[in-house]
Coordinates of C-alpha atoms in Angstrom, one line a residue:
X1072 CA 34.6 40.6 -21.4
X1073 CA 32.5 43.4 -22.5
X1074 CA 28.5 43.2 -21.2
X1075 CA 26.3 41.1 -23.7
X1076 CA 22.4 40.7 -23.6
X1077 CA 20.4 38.7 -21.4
X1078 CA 16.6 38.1 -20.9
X1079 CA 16.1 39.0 -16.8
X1080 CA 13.5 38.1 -15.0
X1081 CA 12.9 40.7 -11.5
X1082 CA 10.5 40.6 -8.9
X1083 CA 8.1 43.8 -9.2
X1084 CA 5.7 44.1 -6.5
X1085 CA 3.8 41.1 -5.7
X1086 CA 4.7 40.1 -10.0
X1087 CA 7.4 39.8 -12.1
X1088 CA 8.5 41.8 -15.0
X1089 CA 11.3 40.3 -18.0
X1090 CA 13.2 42.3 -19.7
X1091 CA 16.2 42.7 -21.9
X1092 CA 19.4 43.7 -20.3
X1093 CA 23.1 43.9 -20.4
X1094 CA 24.8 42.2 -18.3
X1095 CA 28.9 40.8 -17.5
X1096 CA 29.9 37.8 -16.8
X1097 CA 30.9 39.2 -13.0
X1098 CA 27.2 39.5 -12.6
X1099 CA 26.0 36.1 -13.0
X1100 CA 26.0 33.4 -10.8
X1101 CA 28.8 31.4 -9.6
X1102 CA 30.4 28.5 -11.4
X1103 CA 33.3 27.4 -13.2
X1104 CA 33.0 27.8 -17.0
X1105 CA 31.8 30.4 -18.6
X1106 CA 30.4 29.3 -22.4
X1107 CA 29.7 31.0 -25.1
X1108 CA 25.7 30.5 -26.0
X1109 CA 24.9 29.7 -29.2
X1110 CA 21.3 28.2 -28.9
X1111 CA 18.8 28.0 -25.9
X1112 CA 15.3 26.1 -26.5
X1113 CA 12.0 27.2 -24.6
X1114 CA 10.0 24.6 -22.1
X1115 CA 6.6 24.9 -20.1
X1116 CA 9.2 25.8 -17.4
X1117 CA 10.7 28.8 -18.8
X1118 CA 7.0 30.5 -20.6
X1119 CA 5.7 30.1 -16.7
X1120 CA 8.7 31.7 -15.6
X1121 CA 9.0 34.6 -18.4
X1122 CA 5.4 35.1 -18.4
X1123 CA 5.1 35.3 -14.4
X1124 CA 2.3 32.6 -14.6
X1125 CA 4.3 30.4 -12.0
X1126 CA 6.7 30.6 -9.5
X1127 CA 9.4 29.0 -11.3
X1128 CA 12.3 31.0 -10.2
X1129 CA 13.4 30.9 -6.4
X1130 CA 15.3 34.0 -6.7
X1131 CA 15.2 37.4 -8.7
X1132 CA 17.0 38.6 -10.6
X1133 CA 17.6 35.7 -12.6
X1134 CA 18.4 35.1 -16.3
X1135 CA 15.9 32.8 -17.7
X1136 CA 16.8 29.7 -20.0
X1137 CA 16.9 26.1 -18.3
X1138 CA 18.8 24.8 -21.4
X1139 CA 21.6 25.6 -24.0
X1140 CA 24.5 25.0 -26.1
X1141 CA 27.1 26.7 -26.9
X1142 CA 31.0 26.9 -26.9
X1143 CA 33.1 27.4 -23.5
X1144 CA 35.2 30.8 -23.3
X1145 CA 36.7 30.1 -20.3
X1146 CA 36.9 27.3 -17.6
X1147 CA 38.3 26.8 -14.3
X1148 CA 38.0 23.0 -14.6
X1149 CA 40.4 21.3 -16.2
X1150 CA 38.0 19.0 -17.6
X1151 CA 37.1 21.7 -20.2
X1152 CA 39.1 24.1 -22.5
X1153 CA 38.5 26.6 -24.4
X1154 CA 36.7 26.3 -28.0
X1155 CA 34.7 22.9 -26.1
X1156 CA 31.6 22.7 -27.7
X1157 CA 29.0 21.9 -24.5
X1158 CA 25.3 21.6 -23.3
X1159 CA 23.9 22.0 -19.9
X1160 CA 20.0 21.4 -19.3
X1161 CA 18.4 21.4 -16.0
X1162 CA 20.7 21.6 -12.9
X1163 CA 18.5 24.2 -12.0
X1164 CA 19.8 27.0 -14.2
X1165 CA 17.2 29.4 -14.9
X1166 CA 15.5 28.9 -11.6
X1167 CA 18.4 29.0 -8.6
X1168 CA 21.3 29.9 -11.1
X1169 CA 21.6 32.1 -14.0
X1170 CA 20.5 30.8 -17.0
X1171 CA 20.5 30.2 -21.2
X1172 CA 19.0 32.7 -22.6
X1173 CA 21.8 35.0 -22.6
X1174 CA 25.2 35.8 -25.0
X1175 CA 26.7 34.1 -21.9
X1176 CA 26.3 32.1 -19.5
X1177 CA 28.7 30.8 -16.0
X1178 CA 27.8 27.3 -15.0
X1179 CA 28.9 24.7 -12.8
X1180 CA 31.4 22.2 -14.2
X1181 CA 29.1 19.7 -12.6
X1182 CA 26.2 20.8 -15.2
X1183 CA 28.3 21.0 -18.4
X1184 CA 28.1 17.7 -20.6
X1185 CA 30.4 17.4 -23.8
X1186 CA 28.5 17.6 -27.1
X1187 CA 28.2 14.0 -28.1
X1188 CA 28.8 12.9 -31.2
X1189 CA 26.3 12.8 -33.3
X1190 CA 24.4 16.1 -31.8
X1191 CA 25.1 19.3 -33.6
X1192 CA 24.4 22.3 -31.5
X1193 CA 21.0 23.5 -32.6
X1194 CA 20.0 19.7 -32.5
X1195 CA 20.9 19.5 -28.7
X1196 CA 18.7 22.4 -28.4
X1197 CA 15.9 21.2 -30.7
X1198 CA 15.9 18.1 -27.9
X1199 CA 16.6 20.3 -25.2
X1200 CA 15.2 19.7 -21.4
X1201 CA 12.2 18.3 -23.3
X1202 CA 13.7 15.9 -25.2
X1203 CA 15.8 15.1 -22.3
X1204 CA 13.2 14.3 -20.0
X1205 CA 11.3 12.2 -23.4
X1206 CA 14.4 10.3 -23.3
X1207 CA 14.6 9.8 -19.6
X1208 CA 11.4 8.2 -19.3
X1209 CA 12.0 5.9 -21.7
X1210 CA 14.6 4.7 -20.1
X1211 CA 13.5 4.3 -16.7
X1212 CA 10.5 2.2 -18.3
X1213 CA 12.0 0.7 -20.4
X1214 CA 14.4 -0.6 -16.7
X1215 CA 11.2 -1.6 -14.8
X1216 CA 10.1 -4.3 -18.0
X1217 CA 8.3 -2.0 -20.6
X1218 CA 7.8 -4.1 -23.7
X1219 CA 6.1 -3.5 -26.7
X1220 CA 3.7 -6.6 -26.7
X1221 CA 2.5 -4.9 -23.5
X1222 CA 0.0 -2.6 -25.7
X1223 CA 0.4 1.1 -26.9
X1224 CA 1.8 4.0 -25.6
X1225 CA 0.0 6.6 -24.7
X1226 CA 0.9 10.1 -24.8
X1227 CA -0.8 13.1 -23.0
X1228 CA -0.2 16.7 -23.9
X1229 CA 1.6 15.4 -27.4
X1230 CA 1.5 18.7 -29.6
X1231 CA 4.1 19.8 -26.8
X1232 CA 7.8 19.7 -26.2
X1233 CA 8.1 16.5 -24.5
X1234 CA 5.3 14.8 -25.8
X1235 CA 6.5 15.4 -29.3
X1236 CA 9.7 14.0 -29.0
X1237 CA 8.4 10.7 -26.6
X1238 CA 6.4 10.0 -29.6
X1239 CA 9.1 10.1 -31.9
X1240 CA 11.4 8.2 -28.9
X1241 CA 8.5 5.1 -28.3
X1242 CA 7.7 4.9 -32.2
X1243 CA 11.6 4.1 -32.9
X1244 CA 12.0 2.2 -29.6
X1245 CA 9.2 -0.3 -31.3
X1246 CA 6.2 1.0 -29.4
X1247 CA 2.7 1.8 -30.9
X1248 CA 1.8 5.2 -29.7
X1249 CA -1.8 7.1 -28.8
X1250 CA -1.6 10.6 -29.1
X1251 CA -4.2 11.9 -26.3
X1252 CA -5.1 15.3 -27.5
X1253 CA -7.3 18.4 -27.0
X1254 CA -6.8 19.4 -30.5
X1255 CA -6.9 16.2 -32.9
X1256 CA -7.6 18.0 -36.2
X1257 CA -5.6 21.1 -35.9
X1258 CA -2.8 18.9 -34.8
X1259 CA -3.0 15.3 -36.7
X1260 CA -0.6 15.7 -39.4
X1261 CA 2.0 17.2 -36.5
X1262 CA 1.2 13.9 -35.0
X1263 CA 1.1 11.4 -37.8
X1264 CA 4.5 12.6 -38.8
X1265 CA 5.9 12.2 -35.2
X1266 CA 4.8 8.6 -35.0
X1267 CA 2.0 8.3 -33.8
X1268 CA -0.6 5.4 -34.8
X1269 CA -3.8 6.4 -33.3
X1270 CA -4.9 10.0 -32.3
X1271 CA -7.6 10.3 -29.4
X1272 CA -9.8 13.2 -28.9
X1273 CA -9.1 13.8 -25.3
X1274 CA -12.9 15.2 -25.1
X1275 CA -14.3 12.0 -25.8
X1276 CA -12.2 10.2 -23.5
X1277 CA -14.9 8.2 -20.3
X1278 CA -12.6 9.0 -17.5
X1279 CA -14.5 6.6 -15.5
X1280 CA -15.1 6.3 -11.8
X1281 CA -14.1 3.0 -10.4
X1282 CA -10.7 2.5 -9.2
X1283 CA -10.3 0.6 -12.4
X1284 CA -11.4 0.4 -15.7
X1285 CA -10.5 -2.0 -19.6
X1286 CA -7.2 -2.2 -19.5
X1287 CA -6.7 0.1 -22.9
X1288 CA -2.7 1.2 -22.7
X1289 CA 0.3 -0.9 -22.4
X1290 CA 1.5 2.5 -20.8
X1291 CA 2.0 6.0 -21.1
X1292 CA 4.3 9.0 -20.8
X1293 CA 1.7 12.0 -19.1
X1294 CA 2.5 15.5 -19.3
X1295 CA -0.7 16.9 -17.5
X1296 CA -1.8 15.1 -14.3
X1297 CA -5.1 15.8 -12.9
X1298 CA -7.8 14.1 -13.5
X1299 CA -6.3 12.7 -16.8
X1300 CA -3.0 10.7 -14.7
X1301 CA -6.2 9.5 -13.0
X1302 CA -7.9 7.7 -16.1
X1303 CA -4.4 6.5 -16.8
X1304 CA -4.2 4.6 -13.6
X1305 CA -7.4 3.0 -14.2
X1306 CA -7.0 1.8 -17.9
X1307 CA -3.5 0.7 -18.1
X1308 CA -2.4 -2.9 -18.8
X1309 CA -1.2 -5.3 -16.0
X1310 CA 2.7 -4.6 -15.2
X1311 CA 2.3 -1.0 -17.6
X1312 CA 4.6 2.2 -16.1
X1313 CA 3.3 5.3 -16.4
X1314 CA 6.2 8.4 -16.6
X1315 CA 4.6 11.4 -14.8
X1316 CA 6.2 14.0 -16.4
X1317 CA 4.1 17.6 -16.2
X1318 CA 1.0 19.3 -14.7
X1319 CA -0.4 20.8 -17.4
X1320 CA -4.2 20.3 -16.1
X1321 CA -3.5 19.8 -12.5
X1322 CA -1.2 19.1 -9.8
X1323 CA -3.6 17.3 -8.0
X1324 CA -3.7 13.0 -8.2
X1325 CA -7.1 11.4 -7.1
X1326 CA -6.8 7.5 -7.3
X1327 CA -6.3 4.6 -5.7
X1328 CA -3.8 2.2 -4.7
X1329 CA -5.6 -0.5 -6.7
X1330 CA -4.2 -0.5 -10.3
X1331 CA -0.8 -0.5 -8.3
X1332 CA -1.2 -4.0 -6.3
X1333 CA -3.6 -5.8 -8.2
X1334 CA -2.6 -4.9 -12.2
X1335 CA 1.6 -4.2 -10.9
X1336 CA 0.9 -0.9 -12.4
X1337 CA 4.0 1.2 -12.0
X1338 CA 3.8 5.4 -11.6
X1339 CA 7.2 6.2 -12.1
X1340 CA 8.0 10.1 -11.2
X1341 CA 10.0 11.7 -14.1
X1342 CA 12.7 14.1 -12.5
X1343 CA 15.0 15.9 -14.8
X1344 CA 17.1 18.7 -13.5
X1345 CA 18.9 16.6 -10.7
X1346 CA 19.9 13.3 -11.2
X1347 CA 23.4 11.1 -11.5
X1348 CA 25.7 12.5 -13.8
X1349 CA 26.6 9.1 -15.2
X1350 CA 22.1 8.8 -16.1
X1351 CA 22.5 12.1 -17.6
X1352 CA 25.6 12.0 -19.8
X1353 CA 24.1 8.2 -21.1
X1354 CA 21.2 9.7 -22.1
X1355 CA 22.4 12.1 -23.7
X1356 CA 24.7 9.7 -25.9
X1357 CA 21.3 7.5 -26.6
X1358 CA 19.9 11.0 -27.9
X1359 CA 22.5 11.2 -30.2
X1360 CA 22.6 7.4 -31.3
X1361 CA 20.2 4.9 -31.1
X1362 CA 17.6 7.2 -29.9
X1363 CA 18.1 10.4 -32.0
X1364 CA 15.0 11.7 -33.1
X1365 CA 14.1 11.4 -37.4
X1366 CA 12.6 14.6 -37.2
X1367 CA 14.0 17.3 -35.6
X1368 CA 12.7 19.9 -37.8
X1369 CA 9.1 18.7 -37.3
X1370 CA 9.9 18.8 -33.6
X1371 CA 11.2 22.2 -33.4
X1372 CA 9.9 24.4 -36.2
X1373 CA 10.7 27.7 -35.3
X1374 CA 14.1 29.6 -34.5
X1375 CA 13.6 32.8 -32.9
X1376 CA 15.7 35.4 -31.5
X1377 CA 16.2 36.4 -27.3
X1378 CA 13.7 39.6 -28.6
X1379 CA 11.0 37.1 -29.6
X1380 CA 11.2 35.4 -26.7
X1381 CA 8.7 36.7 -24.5
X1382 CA 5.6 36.4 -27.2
X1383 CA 6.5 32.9 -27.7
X1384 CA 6.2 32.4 -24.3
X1385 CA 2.7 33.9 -24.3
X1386 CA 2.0 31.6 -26.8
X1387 CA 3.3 28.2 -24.7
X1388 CA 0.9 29.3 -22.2
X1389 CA -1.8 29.7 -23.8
X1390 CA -1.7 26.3 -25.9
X1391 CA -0.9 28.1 -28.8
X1392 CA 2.4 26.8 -30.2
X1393 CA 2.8 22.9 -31.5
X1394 CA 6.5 22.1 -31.2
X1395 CA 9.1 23.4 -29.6
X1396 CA 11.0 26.9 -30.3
X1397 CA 15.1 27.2 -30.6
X1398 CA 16.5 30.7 -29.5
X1399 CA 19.1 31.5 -31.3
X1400 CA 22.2 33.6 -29.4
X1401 CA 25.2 33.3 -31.5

């Protein structure tokens, strides 16, 4: 197989530089099927890693891309054959293992999950590790009781990947959604189309100080942590789940154990490159049944190329992108 292009990402110094290369297949890392990419997507994950404003990668050099979709070449599995149109998200490709934004990519048989039904390829990318994780924690709220009489949703961080898409998700699930934002104008009709019912300037938000406050949310899906998971725990209904998702804000979690054993509040942790193969191939099919997304476009209105990659990941950074971006390879 002659050498194709691939986005690299190498330690320089006490940085890290990206660049454009090409590379073979021998050079990547290990792994049983090799797949023709045809699509990658870009998360928070892989602008921090491109960018070099996080230590996403635990070693260098490694082709970037967490997600993608494509065709396999060649497998070593016999659960996959040539022309096999696939996805793999997570499993930590683009951070311990070469990744998706590449002409080509090796992966574990372990990672690769059949296109279902339903999903095109650039639709499994428009979803991508966002949408996955979306889905994911609806699902493991809606397990521990989450009802829709329960109150709304709240969303944190809802102009991005996964918050656009758990909008979408909680809307058609039969939720009322908030959409908790630090940009309500530039981004209400973004919002409003998603599904949201009520938009909240986060800047007006009384974070209060008590261990807990009015019960306001029947739960919420948080992408930022900090001080605004904090508020959460305070103002969510009796028996609500939050899915911590991202730490947009902060890292950092100041509260109390309060909320938890005297409103049954539940913080459930949101964790989606390694999980049960069985979770991750059933929510996958739910993503491309039940719980498919009206509007992918909305979601994910840009399709770049591997070149463009590296300004849109400047942009993801800097809050300067609503949606999510496809990378087209093929």
């Amino acid at each position: 197989m002659n050498a194709f292009k691939a986005l690299r990402v190498h330690q320089k110094d006490k940085s890290t530089e990206a660049r454009i290369e090409q590379v073979t297949v021998a050079e990547l890392s290990a792994g049983e099927v090799v797949i023709k990419v045809h699509y990658s997507s870009l998360n928070y994950k892989d602008a921090l890693a491109v960018t070099g404003k996080g230590r996403i990668m635990r070693r260098m050099p490694c082709v970037a891309g967490i997600d993608l979709s494509g065709v396999v070449a060649e497998s070593a599995d016999p659960a996959y054959k040539a022309g096999d149109e696939v996805l793999v998200t997570g499993c930590d490709i683009g951070e311990l293992h070469d990744g998706g934004l590449a002409e080509y990519a090796r992966v574990a048989a372990s990672a690769v999950v059949p296109l279902p039904r339903g999903l095109s390829l650039k639709e499994a990318m428009q979803l991508g590790t966002a949408g996955f994780t979306a889905a994911l924690a609806l699902r493991r709220m809606l397990e521990n009781h989450q009802a829709p009489e329960m109150g709304p949703i709240a969303v944190t961080g809802p102009s991005g990947g996964v918050g656009s898409v758990a909008l979408s998700l909680f809307r058609r699930a039969g939720f009322r959604t908030a959409a908790i934002t630090g940009k309500p104008e530039a981004a209400r009709d973004y919002l409003l189309a998603l599904g949201a019912d009520e938009i909240v300037d986060r800047n007006t938000l009384d974070l209060g100080k008590r261990p807990m406050e009015s019960g306001r949310w029947g739960g919420a899906v948080d992408n930022v942590g900090g001080e605004t998971l904090t508020y959460l725990t305070r103002t969510v209904n009796p028996w609500g789940n939050i899915g911590c998702i991202g730490l947009a804000q902060s890292h950092e979690l100041n509260t109390t154990v309060m909320p938890l054993i005297l409103r049954g509040v539940s913080l459930l942790g949101i964790h989606s490159v390694q999980m049960p193969r069985a979770w991750r191939l059933e929510v996958w099919q739910q993503l491309a049944g039940p719980w498919k997304p009206q509007h992918l476009d909305r979601i994910a209105p840009r399709e770049i190329t591997l070149e463009e990659v590296p300004a849109a990941c400047a942009g993801i950074v800097a809050g300067k992108l609503t949606g999510r971006s496809v990378v087209r390879l093929a």
